[in-house]
PDB file of C-alpha atoms in Angstrom:
ATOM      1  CA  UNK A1405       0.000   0.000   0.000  1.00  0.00           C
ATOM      2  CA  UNK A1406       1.088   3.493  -0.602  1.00  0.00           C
ATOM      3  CA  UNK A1407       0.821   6.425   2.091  1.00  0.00           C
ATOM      4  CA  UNK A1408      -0.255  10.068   0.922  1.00  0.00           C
ATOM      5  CA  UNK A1409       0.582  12.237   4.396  1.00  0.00           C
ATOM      6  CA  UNK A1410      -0.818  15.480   4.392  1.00  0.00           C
ATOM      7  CA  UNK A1411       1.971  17.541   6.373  1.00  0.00           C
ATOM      8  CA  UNK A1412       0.714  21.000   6.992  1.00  0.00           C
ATOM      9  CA  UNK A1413      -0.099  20.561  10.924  1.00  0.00           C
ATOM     10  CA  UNK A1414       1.024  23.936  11.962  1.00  0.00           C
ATOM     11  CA  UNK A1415      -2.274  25.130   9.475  1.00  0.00           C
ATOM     12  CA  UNK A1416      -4.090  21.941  10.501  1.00  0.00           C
ATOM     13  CA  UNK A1417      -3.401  20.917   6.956  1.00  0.00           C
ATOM     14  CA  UNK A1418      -4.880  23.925   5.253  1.00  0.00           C
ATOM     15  CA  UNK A1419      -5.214  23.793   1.395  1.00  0.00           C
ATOM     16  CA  UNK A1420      -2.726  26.677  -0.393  1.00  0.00           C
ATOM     17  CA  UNK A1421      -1.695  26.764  -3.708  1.00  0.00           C
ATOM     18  CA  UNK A1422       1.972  24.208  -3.407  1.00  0.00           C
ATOM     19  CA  UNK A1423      -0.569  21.529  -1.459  1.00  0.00           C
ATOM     20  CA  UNK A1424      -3.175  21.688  -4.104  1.00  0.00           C
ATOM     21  CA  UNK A1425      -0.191  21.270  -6.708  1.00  0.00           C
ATOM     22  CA  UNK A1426       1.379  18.989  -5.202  1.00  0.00           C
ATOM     23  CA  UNK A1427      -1.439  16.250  -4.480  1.00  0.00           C
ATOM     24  CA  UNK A1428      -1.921  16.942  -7.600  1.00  0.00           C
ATOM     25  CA  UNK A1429       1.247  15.764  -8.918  1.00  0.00           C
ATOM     26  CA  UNK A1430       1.519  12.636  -6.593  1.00  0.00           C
ATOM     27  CA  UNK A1431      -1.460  11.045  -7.766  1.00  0.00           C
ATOM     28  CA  UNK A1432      -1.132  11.503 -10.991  1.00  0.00           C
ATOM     29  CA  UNK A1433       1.883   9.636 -10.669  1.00  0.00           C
ATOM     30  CA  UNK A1434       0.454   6.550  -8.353  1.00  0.00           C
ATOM     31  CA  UNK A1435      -2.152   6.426 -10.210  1.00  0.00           C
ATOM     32  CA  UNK A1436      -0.075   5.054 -13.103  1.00  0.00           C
ATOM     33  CA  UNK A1437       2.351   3.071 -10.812  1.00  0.00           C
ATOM     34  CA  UNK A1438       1.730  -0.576 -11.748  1.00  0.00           C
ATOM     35  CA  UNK A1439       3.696  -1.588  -8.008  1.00  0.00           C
ATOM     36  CA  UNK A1440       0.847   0.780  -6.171  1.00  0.00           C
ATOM     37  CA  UNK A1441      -1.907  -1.331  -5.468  1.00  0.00           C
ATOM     38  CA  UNK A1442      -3.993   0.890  -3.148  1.00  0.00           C
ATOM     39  CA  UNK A1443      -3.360   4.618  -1.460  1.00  0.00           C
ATOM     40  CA  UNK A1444      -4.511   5.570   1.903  1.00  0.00           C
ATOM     41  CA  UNK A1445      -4.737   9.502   1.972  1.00  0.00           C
ATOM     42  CA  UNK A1446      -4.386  10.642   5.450  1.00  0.00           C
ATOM     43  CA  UNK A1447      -2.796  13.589   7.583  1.00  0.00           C
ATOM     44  CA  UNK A1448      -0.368  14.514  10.216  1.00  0.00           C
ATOM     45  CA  UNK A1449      -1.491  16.277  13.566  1.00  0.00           C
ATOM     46  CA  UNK A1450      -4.798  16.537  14.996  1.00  0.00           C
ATOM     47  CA  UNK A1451      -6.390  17.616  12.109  1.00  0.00           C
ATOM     48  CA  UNK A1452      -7.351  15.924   9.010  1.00  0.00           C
ATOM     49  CA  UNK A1453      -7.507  19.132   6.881  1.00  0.00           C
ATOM     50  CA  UNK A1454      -9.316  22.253   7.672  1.00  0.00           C
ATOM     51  CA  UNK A1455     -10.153  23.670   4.063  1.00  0.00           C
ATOM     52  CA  UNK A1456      -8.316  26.979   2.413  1.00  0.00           C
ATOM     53  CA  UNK A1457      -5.121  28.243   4.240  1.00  0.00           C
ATOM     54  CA  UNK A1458      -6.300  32.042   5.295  1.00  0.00           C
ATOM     55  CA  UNK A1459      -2.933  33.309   4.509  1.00  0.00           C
ATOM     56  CA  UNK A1460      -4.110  31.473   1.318  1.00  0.00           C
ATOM     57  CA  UNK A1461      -7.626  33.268   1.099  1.00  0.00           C
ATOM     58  CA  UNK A1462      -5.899  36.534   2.122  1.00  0.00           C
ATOM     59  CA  UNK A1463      -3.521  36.336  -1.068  1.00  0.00           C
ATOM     60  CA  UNK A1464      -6.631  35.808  -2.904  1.00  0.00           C
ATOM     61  CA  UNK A1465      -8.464  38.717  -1.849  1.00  0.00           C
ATOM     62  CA  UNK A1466      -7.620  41.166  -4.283  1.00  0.00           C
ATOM     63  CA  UNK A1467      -7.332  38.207  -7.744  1.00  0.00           C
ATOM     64  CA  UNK A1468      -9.373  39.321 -10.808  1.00  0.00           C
ATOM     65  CA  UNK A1469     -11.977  37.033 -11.649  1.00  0.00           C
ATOM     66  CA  UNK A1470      -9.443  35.162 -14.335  1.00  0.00           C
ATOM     67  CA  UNK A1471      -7.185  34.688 -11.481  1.00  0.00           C
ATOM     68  CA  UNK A1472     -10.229  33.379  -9.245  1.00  0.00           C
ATOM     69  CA  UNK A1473     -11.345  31.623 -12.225  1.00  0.00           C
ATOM     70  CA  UNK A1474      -7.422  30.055 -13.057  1.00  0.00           C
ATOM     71  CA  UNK A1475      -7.139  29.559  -9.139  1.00  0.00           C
ATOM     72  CA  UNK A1476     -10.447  27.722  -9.099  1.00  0.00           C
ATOM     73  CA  UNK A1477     -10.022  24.962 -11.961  1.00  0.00           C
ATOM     74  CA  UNK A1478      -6.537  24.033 -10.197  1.00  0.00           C
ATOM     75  CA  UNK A1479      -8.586  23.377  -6.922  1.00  0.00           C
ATOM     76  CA  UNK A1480     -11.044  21.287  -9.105  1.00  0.00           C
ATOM     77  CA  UNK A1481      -8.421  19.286 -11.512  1.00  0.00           C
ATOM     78  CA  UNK A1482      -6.699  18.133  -8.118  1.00  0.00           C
ATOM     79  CA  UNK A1483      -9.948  17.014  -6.695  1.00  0.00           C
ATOM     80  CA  UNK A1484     -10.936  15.313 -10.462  1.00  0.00           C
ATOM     81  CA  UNK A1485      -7.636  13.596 -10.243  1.00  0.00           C
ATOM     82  CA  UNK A1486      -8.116  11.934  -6.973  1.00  0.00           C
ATOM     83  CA  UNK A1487     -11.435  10.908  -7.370  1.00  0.00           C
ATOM     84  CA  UNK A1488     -10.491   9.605 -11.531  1.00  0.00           C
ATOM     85  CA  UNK A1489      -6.856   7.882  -9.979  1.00  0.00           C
ATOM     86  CA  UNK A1490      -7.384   4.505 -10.978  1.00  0.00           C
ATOM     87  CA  UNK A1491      -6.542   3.262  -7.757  1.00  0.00           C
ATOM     88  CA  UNK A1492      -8.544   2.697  -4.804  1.00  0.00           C
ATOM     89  CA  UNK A1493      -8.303   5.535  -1.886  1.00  0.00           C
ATOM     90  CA  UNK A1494      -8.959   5.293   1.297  1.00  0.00           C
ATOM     91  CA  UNK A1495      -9.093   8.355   3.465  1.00  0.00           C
ATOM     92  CA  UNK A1496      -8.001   7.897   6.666  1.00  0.00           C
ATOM     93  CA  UNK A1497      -9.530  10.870   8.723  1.00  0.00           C
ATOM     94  CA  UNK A1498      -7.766  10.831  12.476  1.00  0.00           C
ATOM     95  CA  UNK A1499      -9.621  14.555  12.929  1.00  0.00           C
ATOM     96  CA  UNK A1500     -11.415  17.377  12.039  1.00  0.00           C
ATOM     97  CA  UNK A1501     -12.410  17.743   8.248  1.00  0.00           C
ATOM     98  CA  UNK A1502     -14.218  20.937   7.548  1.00  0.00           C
ATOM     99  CA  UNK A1503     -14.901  22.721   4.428  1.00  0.00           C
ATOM    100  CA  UNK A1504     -12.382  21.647   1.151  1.00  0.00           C
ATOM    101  CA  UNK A1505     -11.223  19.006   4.017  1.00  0.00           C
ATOM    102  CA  UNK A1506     -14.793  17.363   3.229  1.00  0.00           C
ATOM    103  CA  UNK A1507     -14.086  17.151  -0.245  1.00  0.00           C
ATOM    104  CA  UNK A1508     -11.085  15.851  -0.227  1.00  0.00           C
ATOM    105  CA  UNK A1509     -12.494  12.968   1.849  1.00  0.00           C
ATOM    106  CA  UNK A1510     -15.694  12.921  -0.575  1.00  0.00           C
ATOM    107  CA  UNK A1511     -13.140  12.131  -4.010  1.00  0.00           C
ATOM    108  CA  UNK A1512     -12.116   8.636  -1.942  1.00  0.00           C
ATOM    109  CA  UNK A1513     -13.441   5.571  -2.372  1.00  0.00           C
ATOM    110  CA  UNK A1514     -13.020   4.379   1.236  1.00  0.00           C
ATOM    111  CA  UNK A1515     -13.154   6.750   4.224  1.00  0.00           C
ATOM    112  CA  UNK A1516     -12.513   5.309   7.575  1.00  0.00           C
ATOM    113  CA  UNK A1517     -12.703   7.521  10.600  1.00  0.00           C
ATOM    114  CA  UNK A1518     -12.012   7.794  14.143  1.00  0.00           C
ATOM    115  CA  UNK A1519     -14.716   8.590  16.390  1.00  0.00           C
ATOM    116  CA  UNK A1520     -12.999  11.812  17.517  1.00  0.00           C
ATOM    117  CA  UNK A1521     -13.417  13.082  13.606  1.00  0.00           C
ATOM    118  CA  UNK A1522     -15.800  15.979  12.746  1.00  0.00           C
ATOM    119  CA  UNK A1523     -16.791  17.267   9.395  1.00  0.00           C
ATOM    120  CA  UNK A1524     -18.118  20.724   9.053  1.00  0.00           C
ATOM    121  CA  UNK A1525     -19.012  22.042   5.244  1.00  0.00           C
ATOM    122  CA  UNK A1526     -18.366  25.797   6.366  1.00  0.00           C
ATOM    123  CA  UNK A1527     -18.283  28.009   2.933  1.00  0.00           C
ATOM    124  CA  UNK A1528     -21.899  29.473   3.686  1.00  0.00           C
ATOM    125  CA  UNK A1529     -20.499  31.292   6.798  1.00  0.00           C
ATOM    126  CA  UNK A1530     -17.580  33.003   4.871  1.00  0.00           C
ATOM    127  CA  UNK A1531     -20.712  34.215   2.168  1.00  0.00           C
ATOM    128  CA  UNK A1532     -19.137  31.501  -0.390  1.00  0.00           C
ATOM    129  CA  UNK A1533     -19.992  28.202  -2.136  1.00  0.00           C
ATOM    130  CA  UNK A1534     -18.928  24.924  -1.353  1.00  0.00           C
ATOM    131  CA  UNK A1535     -18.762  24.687  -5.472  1.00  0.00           C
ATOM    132  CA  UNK A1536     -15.828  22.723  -6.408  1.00  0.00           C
ATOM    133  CA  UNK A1537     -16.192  20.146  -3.912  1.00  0.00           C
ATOM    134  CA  UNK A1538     -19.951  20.301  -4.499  1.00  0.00           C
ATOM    135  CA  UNK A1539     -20.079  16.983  -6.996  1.00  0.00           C
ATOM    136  CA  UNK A1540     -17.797  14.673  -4.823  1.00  0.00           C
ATOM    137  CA  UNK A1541     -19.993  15.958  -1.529  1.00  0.00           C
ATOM    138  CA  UNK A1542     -22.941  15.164  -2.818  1.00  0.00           C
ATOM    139  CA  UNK A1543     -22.753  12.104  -4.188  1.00  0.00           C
ATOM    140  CA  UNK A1544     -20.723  10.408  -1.496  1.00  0.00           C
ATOM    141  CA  UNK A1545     -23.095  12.322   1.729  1.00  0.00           C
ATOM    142  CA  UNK A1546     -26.550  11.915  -0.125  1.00  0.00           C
ATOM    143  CA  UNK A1547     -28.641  14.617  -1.464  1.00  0.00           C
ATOM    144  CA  UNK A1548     -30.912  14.790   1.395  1.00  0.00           C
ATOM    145  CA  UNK A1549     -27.918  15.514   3.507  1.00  0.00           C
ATOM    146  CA  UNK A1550     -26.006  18.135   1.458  1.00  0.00           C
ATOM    147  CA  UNK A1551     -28.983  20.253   1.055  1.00  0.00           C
ATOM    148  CA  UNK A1552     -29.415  20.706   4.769  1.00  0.00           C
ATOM    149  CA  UNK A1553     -25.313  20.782   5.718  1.00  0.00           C
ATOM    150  CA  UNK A1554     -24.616  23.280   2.869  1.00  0.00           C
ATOM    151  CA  UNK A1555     -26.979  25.970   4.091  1.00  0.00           C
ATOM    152  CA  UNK A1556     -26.608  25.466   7.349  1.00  0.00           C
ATOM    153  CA  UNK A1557     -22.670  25.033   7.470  1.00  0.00           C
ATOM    154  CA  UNK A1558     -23.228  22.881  11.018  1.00  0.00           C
ATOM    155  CA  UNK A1559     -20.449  20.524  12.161  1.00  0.00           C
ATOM    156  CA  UNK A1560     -21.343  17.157  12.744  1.00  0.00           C
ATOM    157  CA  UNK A1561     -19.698  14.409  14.087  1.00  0.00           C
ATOM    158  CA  UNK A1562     -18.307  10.855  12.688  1.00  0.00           C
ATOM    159  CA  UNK A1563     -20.753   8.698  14.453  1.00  0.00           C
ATOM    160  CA  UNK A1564     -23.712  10.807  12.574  1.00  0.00           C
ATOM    161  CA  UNK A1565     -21.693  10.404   9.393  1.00  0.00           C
ATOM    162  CA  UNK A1566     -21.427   6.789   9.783  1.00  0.00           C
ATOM    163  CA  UNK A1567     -25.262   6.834  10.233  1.00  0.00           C
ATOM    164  CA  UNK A1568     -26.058   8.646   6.709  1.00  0.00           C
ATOM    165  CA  UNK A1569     -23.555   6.413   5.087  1.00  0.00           C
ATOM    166  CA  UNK A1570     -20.797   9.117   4.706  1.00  0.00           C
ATOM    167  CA  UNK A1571     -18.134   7.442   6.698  1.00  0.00           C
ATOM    168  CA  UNK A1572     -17.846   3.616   5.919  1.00  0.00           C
ATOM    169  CA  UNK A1573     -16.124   2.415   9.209  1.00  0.00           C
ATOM    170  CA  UNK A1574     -15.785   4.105  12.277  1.00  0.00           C
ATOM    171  CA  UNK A1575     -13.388   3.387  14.836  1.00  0.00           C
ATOM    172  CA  UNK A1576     -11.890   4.156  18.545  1.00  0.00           C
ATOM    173  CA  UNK A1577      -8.613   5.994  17.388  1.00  0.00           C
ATOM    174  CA  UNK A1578      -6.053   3.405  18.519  1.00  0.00           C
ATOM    175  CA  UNK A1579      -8.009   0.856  16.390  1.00  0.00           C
ATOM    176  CA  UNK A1580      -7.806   3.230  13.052  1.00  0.00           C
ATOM    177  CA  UNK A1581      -4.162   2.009  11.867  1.00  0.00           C
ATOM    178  CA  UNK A1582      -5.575  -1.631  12.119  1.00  0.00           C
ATOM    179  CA  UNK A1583      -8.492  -0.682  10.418  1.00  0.00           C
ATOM    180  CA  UNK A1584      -6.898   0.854   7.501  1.00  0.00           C
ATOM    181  CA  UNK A1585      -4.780  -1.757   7.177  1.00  0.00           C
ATOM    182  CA  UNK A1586      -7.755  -4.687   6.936  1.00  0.00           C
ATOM    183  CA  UNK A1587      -9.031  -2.977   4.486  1.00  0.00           C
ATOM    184  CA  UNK A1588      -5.829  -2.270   2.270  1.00  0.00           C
ATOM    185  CA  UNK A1589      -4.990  -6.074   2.906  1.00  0.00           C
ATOM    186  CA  UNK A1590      -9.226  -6.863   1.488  1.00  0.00           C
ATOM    187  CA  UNK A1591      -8.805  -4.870  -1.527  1.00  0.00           C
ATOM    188  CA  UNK A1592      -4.652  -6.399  -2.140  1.00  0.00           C
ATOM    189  CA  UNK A1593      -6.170  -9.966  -1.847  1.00  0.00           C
ATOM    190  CA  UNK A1594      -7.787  -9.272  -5.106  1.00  0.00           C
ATOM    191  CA  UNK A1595      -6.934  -9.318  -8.725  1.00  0.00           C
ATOM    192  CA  UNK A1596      -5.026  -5.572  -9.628  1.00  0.00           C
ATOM    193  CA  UNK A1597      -6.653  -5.131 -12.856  1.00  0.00           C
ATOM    194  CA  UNK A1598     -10.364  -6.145 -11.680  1.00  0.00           C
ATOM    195  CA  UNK A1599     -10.176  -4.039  -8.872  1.00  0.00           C
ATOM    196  CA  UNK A1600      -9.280  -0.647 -10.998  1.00  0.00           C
ATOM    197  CA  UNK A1601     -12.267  -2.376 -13.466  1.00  0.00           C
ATOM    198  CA  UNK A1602     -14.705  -2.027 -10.296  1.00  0.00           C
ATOM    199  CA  UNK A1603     -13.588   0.792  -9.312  1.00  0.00           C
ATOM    200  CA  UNK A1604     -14.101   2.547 -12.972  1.00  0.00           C
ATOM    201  CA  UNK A1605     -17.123   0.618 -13.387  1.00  0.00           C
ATOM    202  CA  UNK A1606     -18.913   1.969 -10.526  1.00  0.00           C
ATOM    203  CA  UNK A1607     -17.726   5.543 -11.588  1.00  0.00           C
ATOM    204  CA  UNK A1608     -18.661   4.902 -15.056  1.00  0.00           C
ATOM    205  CA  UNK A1609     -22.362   3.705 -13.998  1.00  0.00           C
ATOM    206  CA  UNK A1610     -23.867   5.151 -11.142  1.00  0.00           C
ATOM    207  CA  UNK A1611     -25.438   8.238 -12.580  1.00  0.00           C
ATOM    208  CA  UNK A1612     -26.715   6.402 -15.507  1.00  0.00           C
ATOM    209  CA  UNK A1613     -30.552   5.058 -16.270  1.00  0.00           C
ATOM    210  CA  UNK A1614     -30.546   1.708 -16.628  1.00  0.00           C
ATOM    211  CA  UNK A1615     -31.274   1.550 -20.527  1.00  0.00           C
ATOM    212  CA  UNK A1616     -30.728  -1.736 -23.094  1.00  0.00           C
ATOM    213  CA  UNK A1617     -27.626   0.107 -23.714  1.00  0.00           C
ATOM    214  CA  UNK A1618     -26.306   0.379 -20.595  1.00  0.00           C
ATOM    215  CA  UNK A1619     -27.035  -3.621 -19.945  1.00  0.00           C
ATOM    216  CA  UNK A1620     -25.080  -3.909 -23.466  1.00  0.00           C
ATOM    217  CA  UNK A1621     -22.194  -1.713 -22.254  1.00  0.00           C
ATOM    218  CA  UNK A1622     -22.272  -4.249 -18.816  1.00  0.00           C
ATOM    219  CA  UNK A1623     -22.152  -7.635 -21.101  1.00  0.00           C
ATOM    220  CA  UNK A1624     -19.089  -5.764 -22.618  1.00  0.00           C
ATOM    221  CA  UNK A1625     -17.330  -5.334 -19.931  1.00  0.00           C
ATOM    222  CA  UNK A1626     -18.126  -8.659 -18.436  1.00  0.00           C
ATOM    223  CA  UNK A1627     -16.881 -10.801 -21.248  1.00  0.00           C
ATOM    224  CA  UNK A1628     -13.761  -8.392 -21.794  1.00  0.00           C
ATOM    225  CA  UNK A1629     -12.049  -8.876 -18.539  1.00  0.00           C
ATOM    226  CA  UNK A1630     -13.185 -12.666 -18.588  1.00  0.00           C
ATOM    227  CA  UNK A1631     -10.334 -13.323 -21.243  1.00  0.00           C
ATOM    228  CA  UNK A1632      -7.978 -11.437 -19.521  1.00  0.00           C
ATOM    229  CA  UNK A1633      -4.534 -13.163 -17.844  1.00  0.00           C
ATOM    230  CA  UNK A1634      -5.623 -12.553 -14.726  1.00  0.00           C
ATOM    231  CA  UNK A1635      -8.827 -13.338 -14.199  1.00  0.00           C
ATOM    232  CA  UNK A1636      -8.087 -16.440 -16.211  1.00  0.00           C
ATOM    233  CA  UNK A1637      -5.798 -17.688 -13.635  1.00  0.00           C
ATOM    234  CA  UNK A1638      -7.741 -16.827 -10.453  1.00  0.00           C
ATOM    235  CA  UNK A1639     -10.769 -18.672 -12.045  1.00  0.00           C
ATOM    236  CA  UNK A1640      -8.312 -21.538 -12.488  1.00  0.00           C
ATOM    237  CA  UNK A1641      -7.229 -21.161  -8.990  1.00  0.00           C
ATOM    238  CA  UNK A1642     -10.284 -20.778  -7.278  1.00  0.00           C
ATOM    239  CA  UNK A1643     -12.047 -24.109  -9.326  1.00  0.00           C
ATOM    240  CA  UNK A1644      -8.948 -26.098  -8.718  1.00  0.00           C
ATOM    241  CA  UNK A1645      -8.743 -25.003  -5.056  1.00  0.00           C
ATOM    242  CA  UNK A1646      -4.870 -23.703  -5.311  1.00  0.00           C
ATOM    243  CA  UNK A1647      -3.801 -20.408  -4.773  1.00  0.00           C
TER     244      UNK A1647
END
């Protein structure tokens, strides 16, 4: 498994322009790192990440709407990228997650949290939008859920995020390194290029109606991968009870 530290404590991990560029960057290249099997996003301190640095915000104060606009779409790529990587995350969240923190939980695919973790989507009390993150939020905390959280910018806590489906395990933290690791070891276990096919699959499908075309593009996929290497020799395995 690969580690992604956020290492910003002294900010409590506060998004700024070298952060944004650099998960950027790091993703982009694990994504396409055939030895990287799964990537566990997570954060130094007590803090997962807090949103925009204010230093950060301060800087931007005074930007031209090109330079919001040009500061904005770098924001959104990096999300984009995490949530696209063809990888499995898992977001390990040992604290606080509040505003852009949210998000960057949201473009996971796993997020496993202590009990001490709280998650706050705050933009509506600074007069802004939660807008870039506003896809990944939405789909991974419900619809139901965004449209009360967004406008009312409350924090809530893991244990009610567990409860709406937000946060997939929840844990004391002295059991969260286990956890994480149980989970890296499930998704290992399996076949590399089937996982990154569920993984795609499930991104690929989930907003679409179910249409003789989309059962077509399913039967596709299906027999595809079935002739691959791999799953040709687990199949073998499995029936022949060897590893």
């Amino acid at each position: 498994m690969t580690h992604v530290t956020l290492n910003r404590p002294e900010v409590r991990n506060a998004f700024n322009e070298g952060l944004i560029s650099e998960l950027q960057e790091i993703f982009t290249k694990f994504g396409s790192d055939d030895r990287c099997r799964v990537i566990v996003l997570q954060a130094n301190g007590k803090t997962f990440c807090s949103g925009a640095d204010l230093n950060w915000m301060k800087s931007m104060a005074n930007f031209t709407k090109e330079e919001n606009l040009a500061d904005s779409r770098k924001m959104a790529l990096m999300l984009n990228t995490i949530y696209a990587c063809p990888k499995p995350v898992i977001a390990k969240v040992q604290g606080d997650a509040y505003a852009g923190g949210v998000g960057l939980a949201s473009v996971c695919d796993i997020l496993i949290a202590s009990t001490q973790a709280r998650f706050c989507i705050s933009e509506a009390k600074l007069g802004l939008l939660p807008a870039t993150i506003a896809p990944y939020v939405i789909r991974a905390l419900g619809e139901q859920a965004s449209r009360r959280y967004f406008v009312t910018a409350e924090v809530f806590t893991a244990a009610h995020a567990k409860e709406i489906g937000f946060v997939h395990e929840l844990v004391d933290p002295d059991a969260l390194d286990n956890k994480v690791n149980e989970v890296c070891q499930a998704i290992i276990s399996n076949g590399p290029l089937a996982v990154m096919a569920c993984k795609k699959m499930v991104r690929d499908i989930s907003q679409q109606a179910i249409t003789p075309v989309l059962l077509e593009e399913t039967v596709e996929r299906i027999a595809t991968i079935r002739t691959s290497d791999e799953a040709q020799l687990r199949m073998k395995a499995f029936l022949e009870k060897s590893k």
